[in-house]
Amino acid sequence: MGDMLKTLPVWHEGETFIQEKVGVAERMAAVGQRVIRDFMPEQHRDFYAQLPFIVLGSVDGSGDAWATFLEGRPGFMSSPSSTILEIAARSDASDPASEGVSDGQPIGLLGMEMHTRRRNRMNGIVYRSPEGVCVDVDQSFGNCPRYIQLREFEFVREPGQPYAGSVEHLPALDAEARSMVTAADAFFVASYVDREDRRQVDVSHRGGKAGFVRIAADGTLTIPDFDGNLFFSTLGNILLNGKAGLLFVDYANGDMLQMSGDAEVILDSPEIAAFQGAERLWTFKARRIVRRRNALALRWTFRENGWSANSLMTGDWAQAADRLRAAELATQWRILTVTKIVDESASIRSFHLQPGDGAGLLPHVAGQHLPIRLGIPGADKPVIRTYTLSAAPSDGIYRISVKREGLVSQYLHDIIRVGDTIEARAPAGDFTIDARATRPAVLLAGGVGITPMLAMLRHVVYEGLRKQRIRPVILFHAARSRRERPFDRELAELVNAAQGAVKLIRVLSDANGAEEFADYDAIGHIDMVLLSRHLPFNDYDFYVCGPPQFTQALYDGLRGYNIADGRIHAEAFGPSSLKRTLDAGVAVPARRPPSTRPVPVAFMGSMKEARWTPEAGTLLELAESRGLNPEFSCREGTCGTCRTRLTKGAVTYVKEPTAAISEGEVLLCCAVPAQQETDEENRIQLEL
């Protein structure tokens, strides 16, 4: 066939459009030349010969796509040459996909072995043969096996017998069909695109947790698209012609539910972020539905522990709906219930939190903190603190790990029990990590500063396992003593799961009762001398968290080694903020100077006003002097708790904030009225 058809670019416009959206077009141009072939490699030919079925996609005379199975005893497929696959089976006349399996028609094939998670794909031109059909290869390539659940197969009757049951043409999905779809952990999808001189048909597998396909009241199916091999053959086809054919199989009784209809790719939607693991969504609305009961001679049984780890890493639609409801409550204090308490060390205790208001948890980013509010006996008003979340976004919980050292932490340690409730707002903070980056990350944790690092490490390992490439990480973890060091077992499990991508260096300042290499790797402190022993100081991103002196010393040391300021991500806890030295050529944010004249300030929510003077301090202090109680925690511009809507006037900052500030917002704790550039009076209005 290669002599008769033009040589076309490997990827068509629909595929390259999505590849460009994802930012991998250049990379995939090279990959495509290497892995998309116009012949079958020897291992593919051998693989097809051992299968008991193959998935076939075809297009009928009306332009509708269909997916189906051809089945036979292993050996019913053979390959006399690298460009020909012979299949000793034909689709049954009752099968809606059979119309498109005629001489000279394009088809797509998917060979899949459920008990080994192997699969390969091919598309080409089909011809009838005395034994069945033969396929002339157009494209042949391997395929991502990550979302296949393990199943063992058997035949309950001889394959290839004519279908004797009734063919049900459904006007819409009935209750039984809906149940089959919503319970499925896998289905198959056929799609196609018309190129310059030929039609290319593809058929592929989709898998996830049971229930990963949602059905709306009008019958529209919504399907999350998870991370895969970045080919985007199916979605690229749908993008160009908007048609698809779906096949759901009941593996226990051989029923087949086939649908053909209209599909649409969704690249932007709040539901994408809400559905764990989803990179995109796509929808399908059936125009034709065919159900054939007991159509297959094959049966499959779910293997014990047969779930794909990648499938289990994804979410479900109930969780997504909970997260969307949570997003509506993002600016409010919410009730969280303490579901578990764990002593991590002699001084650090973890509190697992779940929502108690019926809505889900708002997704957080690894490294962010959680503002909490507690009513402590003896305090004249609720006390607000921020604690770093030590759980990864994928863990499905909030977990704060608190060191006993102050009024609020003592209250948490001594009073709070499982079943008690805590008020919390949405997670916040910009001290976060990109698990998809390729540059190695060095995490430097001092004391309880391990909490954001643990969340980051959990996230990097989880995302790496899901995407089959773990970002390299070196974690330096310093503690005063073995007894006071938290998360030993959890960190060891992460290092083991990362299969060499994560290195852990444990540092103790007091090694009494500890065994070298078993309990620690170095004695002393994390400093530049220690880092120099373990790092060649190549191209790294550094993440530093610990007490102020620890963080500042490491920051200054790294800058002294000519590490760019932009490569050092740091967060100090306690009443201090990091003093940075910007790289040459990096502009300091332009801020107006503070006003030297009195400025009227109106607190619109409470209908109070005050006159700010340079001696009045920050806007937070001014509000407190008028009897107001704005929410705050750090007073350093790092946590964002005091973020307030500014509806009029201009402010500046006496300390450069590190918390994110949107247009029209102000951080009260470090803001003051700005000096006006004209003689016009500056008047401040705050929604407080």
XYZ file of C-alpha atoms in Angstrom:
688
model
C 0.000 0.000 0.000
C 2.964 2.313 0.638
C 3.557 2.541 -3.152
C -0.018 3.627 -3.820
C -0.534 6.286 -1.169
C 1.243 9.536 -0.602
C 3.673 9.860 2.270
C 1.913 12.230 4.634
C 3.201 13.953 7.767
C 3.064 11.582 10.745
C 0.645 13.817 12.635
C -2.390 15.546 11.187
C -3.675 19.009 12.109
C -5.908 17.832 14.949
C -3.112 15.918 16.646
C -0.578 18.718 16.292
C -3.095 21.296 17.550
C -3.429 19.511 20.894
C 0.284 18.725 21.032
C 0.964 22.442 20.631
C -1.552 23.238 23.380
C 0.309 20.874 25.696
C 3.682 22.244 24.596
C 5.071 19.000 23.176
C 4.708 19.529 19.416
C 8.428 19.805 18.738
C 9.203 16.768 20.844
C 6.420 14.700 19.284
C 7.556 15.594 15.767
C 10.767 13.697 16.498
C 8.999 10.905 18.400
C 6.525 10.384 15.573
C 9.253 9.811 13.020
C 10.720 7.162 15.288
C 7.697 5.212 16.545
C 4.990 5.531 13.845
C 5.836 2.980 11.167
C 4.271 1.835 7.890
C 5.020 -1.776 8.827
C 4.653 -4.047 11.859
C 7.797 -4.777 13.895
C 8.470 -8.453 14.530
C 7.311 -8.237 18.146
C 3.957 -6.775 17.059
C 3.455 -9.576 14.545
C 4.180 -12.177 17.223
C 1.951 -10.361 19.690
C -1.107 -10.368 17.406
C -0.666 -14.096 16.833
C -1.149 -14.899 20.528
C -4.309 -12.838 21.135
C -7.856 -14.222 21.535
C -9.478 -11.037 20.207
C -8.746 -7.767 18.481
C -10.659 -4.480 18.693
C -11.721 -3.092 15.330
C -12.899 0.383 14.371
C -14.737 1.063 11.118
C -16.875 3.697 9.407
C -20.177 2.884 7.713
C -21.654 4.415 4.555
C -23.278 7.205 6.583
C -19.945 8.291 8.005
C -20.697 6.887 11.456
C -17.843 5.322 13.412
C -18.234 1.978 15.199
C -16.043 -0.139 17.448
C -16.319 -3.916 17.841
C -14.420 -7.117 18.705
C -13.238 -9.867 16.385
C -12.482 -12.993 18.421
C -10.910 -16.381 17.860
C -8.668 -18.954 19.453
C -5.084 -17.679 19.836
C -3.466 -18.075 16.439
C -6.520 -16.840 14.528
C -4.346 -13.860 13.494
C -1.100 -14.221 11.581
C 1.300 -11.992 9.680
C 2.826 -13.408 6.486
C 4.781 -10.157 6.011
C 5.501 -7.010 7.975
C 2.798 -5.104 6.062
C -0.011 -7.695 6.157
C -2.127 -8.970 9.058
C -4.470 -11.856 8.289
C -7.471 -12.383 10.591
C -9.413 -15.642 10.405
C -12.652 -14.052 11.588
C -15.387 -11.816 10.248
C -17.688 -9.378 11.989
C -21.209 -10.739 12.326
C -23.875 -9.350 10.002
C -25.783 -8.135 13.071
C -22.810 -6.004 14.097
C -23.205 -2.337 13.044
C -19.425 -2.195 12.502
C -19.602 -4.875 9.794
C -20.721 -2.465 7.043
C -17.369 -0.690 7.191
C -15.375 -3.939 6.974
C -15.507 -4.380 3.220
C -12.923 -4.440 0.446
C -10.802 -1.315 0.245
C -12.212 0.304 3.371
C -9.995 1.870 6.074
C -10.152 0.362 9.537
C -8.353 0.749 12.860
C -7.131 -2.141 15.005
C -6.138 -2.438 18.643
C -4.446 -5.577 19.876
C -4.738 -5.773 23.665
C -3.802 -8.437 26.183
C -5.703 -7.686 29.368
C -3.793 -10.176 31.517
C -0.418 -8.557 30.704
C -1.453 -4.947 29.940
C 0.239 -5.051 26.544
C -1.343 -3.317 23.590
C -0.468 -2.210 20.064
C -2.366 -0.220 17.479
C -2.561 -0.200 13.728
C -4.624 1.339 10.966
C -4.818 0.276 7.342
C -6.986 -0.966 4.494
C -9.068 -4.124 4.858
C -9.795 -6.785 2.215
C -11.957 -9.877 2.375
C -10.219 -13.243 2.352
C -11.546 -16.825 2.250
C -10.842 -17.208 6.005
C -11.910 -13.724 7.064
C -10.099 -10.479 6.324
C -6.590 -9.221 5.767
C -5.309 -5.767 6.573
C -2.717 -3.807 4.604
C -0.780 -1.649 7.093
C -0.821 2.140 6.882
C 0.396 3.017 10.385
C 1.634 0.739 13.181
C 2.682 1.808 16.669
C 2.855 0.801 20.314
C 0.358 2.192 22.779
C 0.135 3.269 26.420
C -0.884 0.373 28.737
C -1.267 2.366 31.953
C -5.035 2.292 32.469
C -5.699 -1.391 31.720
C -7.143 -3.495 34.546
C -5.838 -7.074 34.699
C -8.363 -9.695 33.560
C -8.069 -13.379 32.714
C -10.006 -14.693 29.695
C -11.800 -17.891 28.733
C -14.161 -18.998 25.953
C -17.632 -20.181 26.962
C -18.378 -21.414 23.439
C -16.610 -21.751 20.133
C -15.961 -18.278 18.646
C -17.159 -17.305 15.178
C -20.671 -18.730 15.417
C -23.456 -16.533 13.935
C -25.169 -14.321 16.458
C -28.520 -15.855 17.382
C -29.816 -13.222 19.822
C -31.973 -10.208 19.174
C -30.414 -6.927 18.108
C -31.788 -4.080 20.209
C -31.789 -0.639 18.587
C -32.257 1.753 21.495
C -33.674 5.263 20.968
C -31.743 6.366 24.069
C -29.724 4.805 26.848
C -32.158 2.924 29.072
C -31.602 2.233 32.767
C -29.720 -0.996 32.069
C -27.433 0.639 29.518
C -26.793 3.565 31.849
C -25.848 1.181 34.613
C -23.432 -0.613 32.293
C -21.737 2.662 31.341
C -21.471 4.149 34.824
C -20.096 0.898 36.281
C -17.459 0.481 33.557
C -13.745 0.802 34.253
C -12.948 0.638 30.531
C -14.423 1.131 27.078
C -13.238 1.405 23.478
C -13.536 4.324 21.077
C -13.315 4.441 17.284
C -12.645 7.703 15.446
C -11.376 8.801 12.065
C -10.053 11.656 9.967
C -10.037 12.243 6.222
C -6.571 13.199 5.024
C -5.306 14.135 1.553
C -5.701 10.834 -0.263
C -7.114 8.496 2.359
C -9.170 8.070 5.476
C -7.400 6.999 8.659
C -9.430 5.142 11.277
C -8.262 4.672 14.844
C -9.603 2.591 17.693
C -8.364 2.933 21.236
C -8.950 1.906 24.831
C -9.967 4.188 27.683
C -9.695 3.121 31.322
C -10.015 4.540 34.813
C -11.791 3.951 38.075
C -15.223 2.366 37.817
C -17.547 5.279 37.156
C -15.083 7.495 35.325
C -17.700 8.022 32.583
C -20.528 10.387 33.544
C -23.956 10.349 31.910
C -26.085 13.502 31.898
C -29.866 13.456 31.901
C -29.911 13.997 28.113
C -27.583 11.028 27.553
C -24.387 13.033 27.011
C -21.306 11.173 28.201
C -18.392 13.140 29.686
C -15.019 11.423 29.835
C -11.789 12.647 31.464
C -8.679 12.368 29.323
C -5.729 11.247 31.413
C -2.020 11.573 30.786
C -0.933 9.182 28.030
C 1.557 8.902 25.194
C 0.848 12.411 23.810
C -0.166 11.092 20.371
C -3.737 12.455 20.707
C -4.928 10.336 17.783
C -8.475 9.944 19.104
C -8.903 13.506 20.362
C -7.204 14.908 17.269
C -9.668 13.027 15.068
C -12.611 14.237 17.149
C -11.308 17.783 16.989
C -11.397 17.686 13.178
C -14.623 15.815 12.438
C -16.547 15.534 15.708
C -17.540 11.869 15.319
C -16.837 8.764 17.368
C -18.069 5.256 18.073
C -18.030 3.789 21.588
C -18.076 0.147 22.702
C -18.835 -0.999 26.242
C -18.381 -4.688 27.038
C -19.827 -6.616 29.967
C -16.858 -8.860 30.661
C -18.926 -11.256 32.788
C -21.711 -12.079 30.304
C -20.429 -11.017 26.884
C -22.961 -8.240 26.279
C -21.911 -5.498 23.843
C -23.253 -1.932 23.893
C -22.238 -0.059 20.744
C -22.904 3.610 20.091
C -22.140 6.006 17.280
C -22.570 9.735 17.545
C -21.048 13.150 17.994
C -18.046 14.015 20.145
C -16.373 17.216 21.287
C -13.039 17.954 22.946
C -13.075 20.294 25.970
C -9.734 21.970 26.654
C -10.907 24.521 29.218
C -13.370 23.837 32.027
C -13.419 24.088 35.844
C -14.246 20.376 35.839
C -10.802 19.552 34.416
C -9.080 20.853 37.540
C -11.747 19.293 39.752
C -11.338 15.782 38.303
C -8.154 14.301 39.724
C -5.735 13.273 36.978
C -7.739 14.824 34.137
C -5.760 16.763 31.551
C -8.764 17.470 29.339
C -12.379 16.316 28.938
C -14.377 15.146 25.980
C -18.065 14.525 25.491
C -20.071 12.078 23.419
C -23.752 12.120 22.479
C -25.076 8.970 20.796
C -27.274 9.167 17.705
C -27.460 5.388 17.199
C -27.297 2.743 19.944
C -27.139 -1.037 19.458
C -27.167 -3.626 22.243
C -26.452 -7.296 21.588
C -26.634 -9.559 24.608
C -24.256 -12.526 24.891
C -22.639 -11.429 21.644
C -19.129 -12.529 22.617
C -17.849 -16.047 23.166
C -15.165 -14.617 25.458
C -15.540 -13.967 29.173
C -13.116 -12.195 31.493
C -12.646 -12.383 35.249
C -11.041 -9.579 37.227
C -7.699 -10.672 38.618
C -7.129 -10.244 42.344
C -5.366 -6.906 42.898
C -5.857 -6.315 39.186
C -6.486 -2.593 39.340
C -4.072 -0.489 37.367
C -2.164 1.720 39.800
C -2.587 4.550 37.316
C -6.358 4.101 37.276
C -6.446 4.222 41.071
C -4.481 7.483 40.998
C -7.346 9.184 39.165
C -10.516 10.642 40.620
C -14.196 10.151 40.041
C -17.154 12.361 39.241
C -18.483 12.396 42.809
C -15.139 13.748 43.993
C -15.095 16.282 41.154
C -18.581 17.510 42.066
C -17.504 17.859 45.698
C -14.487 19.898 44.647
C -16.621 22.203 42.512
C -18.961 22.793 45.460
C -15.914 23.488 47.600
C -14.710 26.084 45.083
C -17.900 28.058 45.717
C -16.937 28.201 49.402
C -13.311 29.162 48.798
C -13.597 32.593 50.409
C -15.463 31.378 53.506
C -14.444 29.736 56.751
C -15.499 26.090 56.600
C -15.903 23.409 59.234
C -13.350 20.596 58.961
C -13.570 17.481 61.106
C -10.488 15.887 62.641
C -10.596 12.305 61.359
C -7.196 11.063 62.537
C -4.370 12.195 64.819
C -0.851 10.783 64.461
C 2.192 11.447 66.625
C 4.994 11.898 64.101
C 7.741 12.588 66.654
C 8.196 13.640 70.275
C 7.018 17.163 69.453
C 5.127 17.006 66.127
C 1.575 15.736 65.749
C -0.414 15.415 62.496
C -4.113 16.195 62.210
C -6.058 14.699 59.293
C -8.976 16.892 58.270
C -12.063 16.295 56.142
C -14.962 18.669 55.384
C -17.953 18.515 57.666
C -20.299 20.573 55.514
C -21.064 18.101 52.732
C -18.819 19.775 50.162
C -15.467 18.410 49.078
C -11.958 19.608 49.738
C -10.668 22.381 47.555
C -7.558 21.073 45.746
C -4.320 22.529 47.034
C -0.849 22.821 45.570
C 1.990 20.960 47.258
C 3.746 23.376 49.626
C 0.742 25.576 50.385
C -0.512 26.333 53.882
C -3.943 26.086 55.481
C -5.322 29.023 57.505
C -7.213 27.722 60.541
C -9.323 29.536 63.148
C -9.789 28.317 66.706
C -11.808 29.547 69.637
C -9.370 29.122 72.526
C -10.687 29.510 76.095
C -9.432 32.765 77.573
C -8.877 34.439 74.191
C -11.105 37.446 73.538
C -11.554 36.488 69.878
C -10.874 33.477 67.621
C -7.189 32.916 66.970
C -5.950 32.439 63.395
C -2.835 30.518 62.440
C -1.488 29.074 59.201
C 0.038 25.591 59.065
C 1.630 24.014 56.030
C -0.264 21.095 54.508
C 1.927 17.990 54.704
C -0.278 15.976 52.320
C -0.045 15.897 48.535
C -2.948 17.169 46.388
C -3.658 13.578 45.359
C -4.007 12.286 48.943
C -7.639 13.356 49.178
C -7.202 14.850 52.660
C -5.862 17.921 54.368
C -3.122 17.107 56.868
C -1.377 19.652 59.044
C 1.637 18.591 61.083
C 2.076 20.864 64.087
C 5.047 21.268 66.419
C 4.184 21.954 70.061
C 5.693 25.388 70.742
C 3.011 28.057 71.311
C -0.492 28.780 72.562
C -2.337 27.473 69.496
C -0.109 24.447 68.929
C -0.450 23.468 72.604
C -4.224 23.738 72.297
C -4.153 21.484 69.240
C -1.900 18.938 70.972
C -3.660 18.913 74.345
C -7.320 19.583 73.602
C -8.227 18.600 70.039
C -9.359 14.998 69.594
C -10.703 12.874 66.719
C -14.220 14.043 65.921
C -13.589 17.641 66.950
C -13.929 20.402 64.373
C -11.650 23.194 63.182
C -12.515 26.141 60.975
C -10.354 26.582 57.876
C -10.181 28.685 54.747
C -8.915 27.749 51.309
C -5.234 26.721 51.095
C -2.921 29.499 49.961
C 0.732 30.291 49.351
C 3.254 30.412 46.533
C 5.973 28.186 48.002
C 5.195 25.334 45.604
C 6.932 22.872 43.291
C 6.386 21.828 39.670
C 6.471 18.032 39.569
C 6.729 18.063 35.774
C 9.923 20.124 35.603
C 13.015 18.221 34.535
C 15.645 20.138 36.507
C 16.601 18.241 39.701
C 15.205 19.722 42.910
C 17.142 20.036 46.164
C 14.896 20.261 49.241
C 16.484 21.695 52.398
C 14.324 21.169 55.484
C 15.122 22.301 59.003
C 13.004 20.977 61.871
C 9.282 21.264 61.247
C 10.196 22.882 57.913
C 9.954 19.318 56.594
C 6.157 19.684 56.292
C 5.995 21.502 52.940
C 8.902 19.388 51.676
C 7.006 16.208 52.519
C 3.975 17.455 50.581
C 6.244 18.361 47.655
C 8.000 14.994 47.708
C 4.727 13.077 47.884
C 3.463 15.116 44.932
C 6.622 14.662 42.848
C 6.648 10.887 43.405
C 2.901 10.516 42.804
C 2.938 12.565 39.599
C 6.106 10.838 38.458
C 4.568 7.400 38.883
C 1.427 8.552 37.097
C 3.389 10.023 34.206
C 6.207 7.435 34.246
C 8.941 10.013 34.847
C 9.853 11.134 38.352
C 11.595 14.464 38.747
C 14.970 13.860 40.468
C 14.968 15.077 44.089
C 17.618 15.285 46.809
C 16.132 15.919 50.265
C 18.314 17.137 53.133
C 16.351 16.660 56.349
C 17.768 18.161 59.549
C 16.474 17.534 63.065
C 17.785 18.102 66.559
C 17.641 14.395 67.483
C 16.349 11.063 66.226
C 13.489 11.281 68.734
C 12.370 14.650 67.414
C 12.605 13.785 63.719
C 9.211 13.126 62.086
C 8.077 11.074 59.083
C 10.961 8.562 58.964
C 8.830 5.670 57.702
C 6.883 7.828 55.245
C 10.039 9.278 53.740
C 11.626 5.829 53.449
C 8.553 4.559 51.598
C 8.704 7.493 49.172
C 12.409 6.943 48.508
C 11.709 3.269 47.817
C 8.736 4.032 45.544
C 10.816 6.521 43.534
C 13.182 3.735 42.404
C 16.348 5.807 42.548
C 14.930 9.198 41.579
C 14.878 10.438 45.197
C 17.883 10.627 47.525
C 17.497 11.328 51.263
C 20.270 12.721 53.481
C 19.354 12.748 57.183
C 21.190 15.198 59.421
C 21.157 15.156 63.247
C 22.691 17.801 65.490
C 22.562 15.353 68.418
C 23.280 11.736 67.430
C 23.197 10.248 70.938
C 21.514 6.839 70.786
C 21.432 6.894 66.963
C 23.340 4.631 64.610
C 25.193 6.089 61.636
C 23.670 5.227 58.223
C 20.832 3.357 59.932
C 19.463 6.471 61.681
C 21.408 9.352 60.136
C 23.815 10.197 57.340
C 25.550 13.274 58.751
C 26.058 15.005 62.103
C 25.764 18.751 62.506
C 23.656 21.132 60.485
C 22.689 21.711 56.879
C 25.220 24.244 55.662
C 27.234 24.917 52.552
C 30.012 22.556 53.684
C 27.542 19.674 53.933
C 25.896 20.568 50.615
C 29.291 20.691 48.917
C 30.008 17.137 50.079
C 26.837 15.770 48.522
C 26.145 18.048 45.540
C 28.272 18.720 42.469
C 26.401 22.076 42.229
C 25.163 21.574 38.732
C 21.801 22.884 37.550
C 19.346 22.624 40.477
C 16.239 24.278 41.841
C 16.578 24.787 45.605
C 13.701 24.758 48.082
C 14.474 25.921 51.622
C 12.181 25.882 54.662
C 12.981 26.156 58.331
C 13.515 28.675 61.119
C 14.421 32.199 59.954
C 18.142 31.941 60.762
C 18.392 28.536 59.015
C 16.633 29.797 55.897
C 18.526 33.082 55.658
C 21.905 31.401 56.154
C 21.269 28.836 53.426
C 19.885 31.466 51.066
C 22.957 33.658 51.579
C 25.246 30.642 51.175
C 23.619 29.593 47.921
C 23.800 33.127 46.557
C 27.471 33.108 47.519
C 27.859 30.064 45.256
C 26.340 32.118 42.417
C 23.015 30.285 42.523
C 20.487 32.611 40.860
C 17.891 34.155 43.146
C 15.177 32.771 40.872
C 16.417 29.223 41.524
C 16.081 29.549 45.305
C 12.534 29.067 46.568
C 12.341 29.708 50.280
C 9.894 30.072 53.112
C 10.796 30.947 56.679
C 8.364 30.305 59.500
C 8.093 32.499 62.555
C 8.023 36.321 62.817
C 10.546 36.942 60.086
C 10.735 37.091 56.332
C 13.610 36.300 54.006
C 15.867 39.125 52.859
C 16.707 38.474 49.220
C 19.378 39.892 46.930
C 18.054 40.141 43.399
C 20.060 39.072 40.371
C 21.756 41.751 38.320
C 19.342 43.205 35.811
C 16.243 42.132 37.740
C 14.092 45.146 38.481
C 12.798 45.712 41.989
C 8.983 46.048 41.944
C 8.169 49.731 41.519
C 6.332 50.937 44.620
C 5.280 54.449 45.459
C 6.725 55.789 48.705
C 4.428 55.910 51.747
C 2.362 59.033 52.118
C 3.867 61.778 54.258
C 0.465 63.375 54.819
C -2.629 62.158 56.689
C -4.979 60.027 54.580
C -8.682 59.336 55.301
C -9.529 55.620 55.404
C -13.096 54.288 55.216
C -13.893 50.762 56.390
C -16.980 50.203 54.262
C -18.148 46.897 55.718
C -18.300 48.204 59.273
C -19.219 51.797 58.350
C -16.268 53.223 60.275
C -13.605 55.682 59.260
C -10.208 56.763 60.520
C -7.444 59.166 59.617
C -4.164 57.455 58.895
C -0.925 59.252 59.773
C 2.660 58.077 59.267
C 2.770 57.246 62.991
C -0.327 54.997 62.757
C 1.549 52.030 61.319
C 0.003 49.636 58.823
C -3.615 49.566 57.714
C -4.038 46.477 59.909
C -2.871 48.411 62.950
C -5.128 51.318 61.998
C -8.138 49.015 61.744
C -7.365 47.482 65.130
C -7.104 50.947 66.672
C -10.708 51.570 65.551
C -11.928 48.405 67.279
C -12.031 46.249 64.140
C -10.779 42.684 64.126
C -9.425 41.900 60.649
C -8.251 38.351 60.133
C -4.484 37.963 60.103
C -1.800 35.470 61.008
C 1.791 36.264 60.057
C 1.855 40.120 60.010
C 4.703 39.683 57.525
C 2.924 39.638 54.154
C 3.607 35.933 53.637
C 0.402 34.064 54.510
C -2.216 36.237 52.792
C -4.760 35.846 55.605
C -5.338 39.607 55.878
C -6.074 39.970 52.169
C -8.842 42.597 51.791
C -10.682 44.206 48.907
C -9.469 47.734 48.069
C -12.245 49.647 46.314
C -10.677 53.095 46.230
C -7.305 54.748 46.717
C -3.670 53.768 46.349
C -1.504 51.821 48.786
C 2.121 50.795 48.982
C 4.029 48.312 51.115
C 6.504 48.981 53.903
C 7.630 45.354 53.557
C 7.537 43.648 50.165
C 4.882 40.909 50.464
C 5.474 37.381 49.231
C 1.818 36.297 49.289
C -0.021 36.665 45.984
C -2.110 39.814 45.617
C -4.706 40.165 42.876
C -5.805 43.406 41.250
C -7.976 45.342 43.678
C -6.649 43.542 46.771
C -4.390 44.681 49.592
C -2.513 42.915 52.389
C -3.390 44.977 55.451
C -0.478 43.746 57.566
C 2.225 45.490 55.542
C 0.297 48.097 53.524
C 0.071 51.857 54.081
C -1.434 54.646 51.982
C 0.795 55.633 49.075
C 2.012 59.104 48.294
C -0.046 60.662 45.532
C 1.630 61.662 42.293
C -0.608 64.743 42.020
C -2.091 67.183 44.496
C -5.312 65.166 44.509
C -6.065 63.732 47.949
C -5.634 59.978 48.393
C -8.744 58.471 49.976
C -8.691 54.772 50.929
C -11.799 52.590 50.932
C -11.579 49.012 52.212
C -14.267 46.302 52.225
C -13.762 45.673 55.923
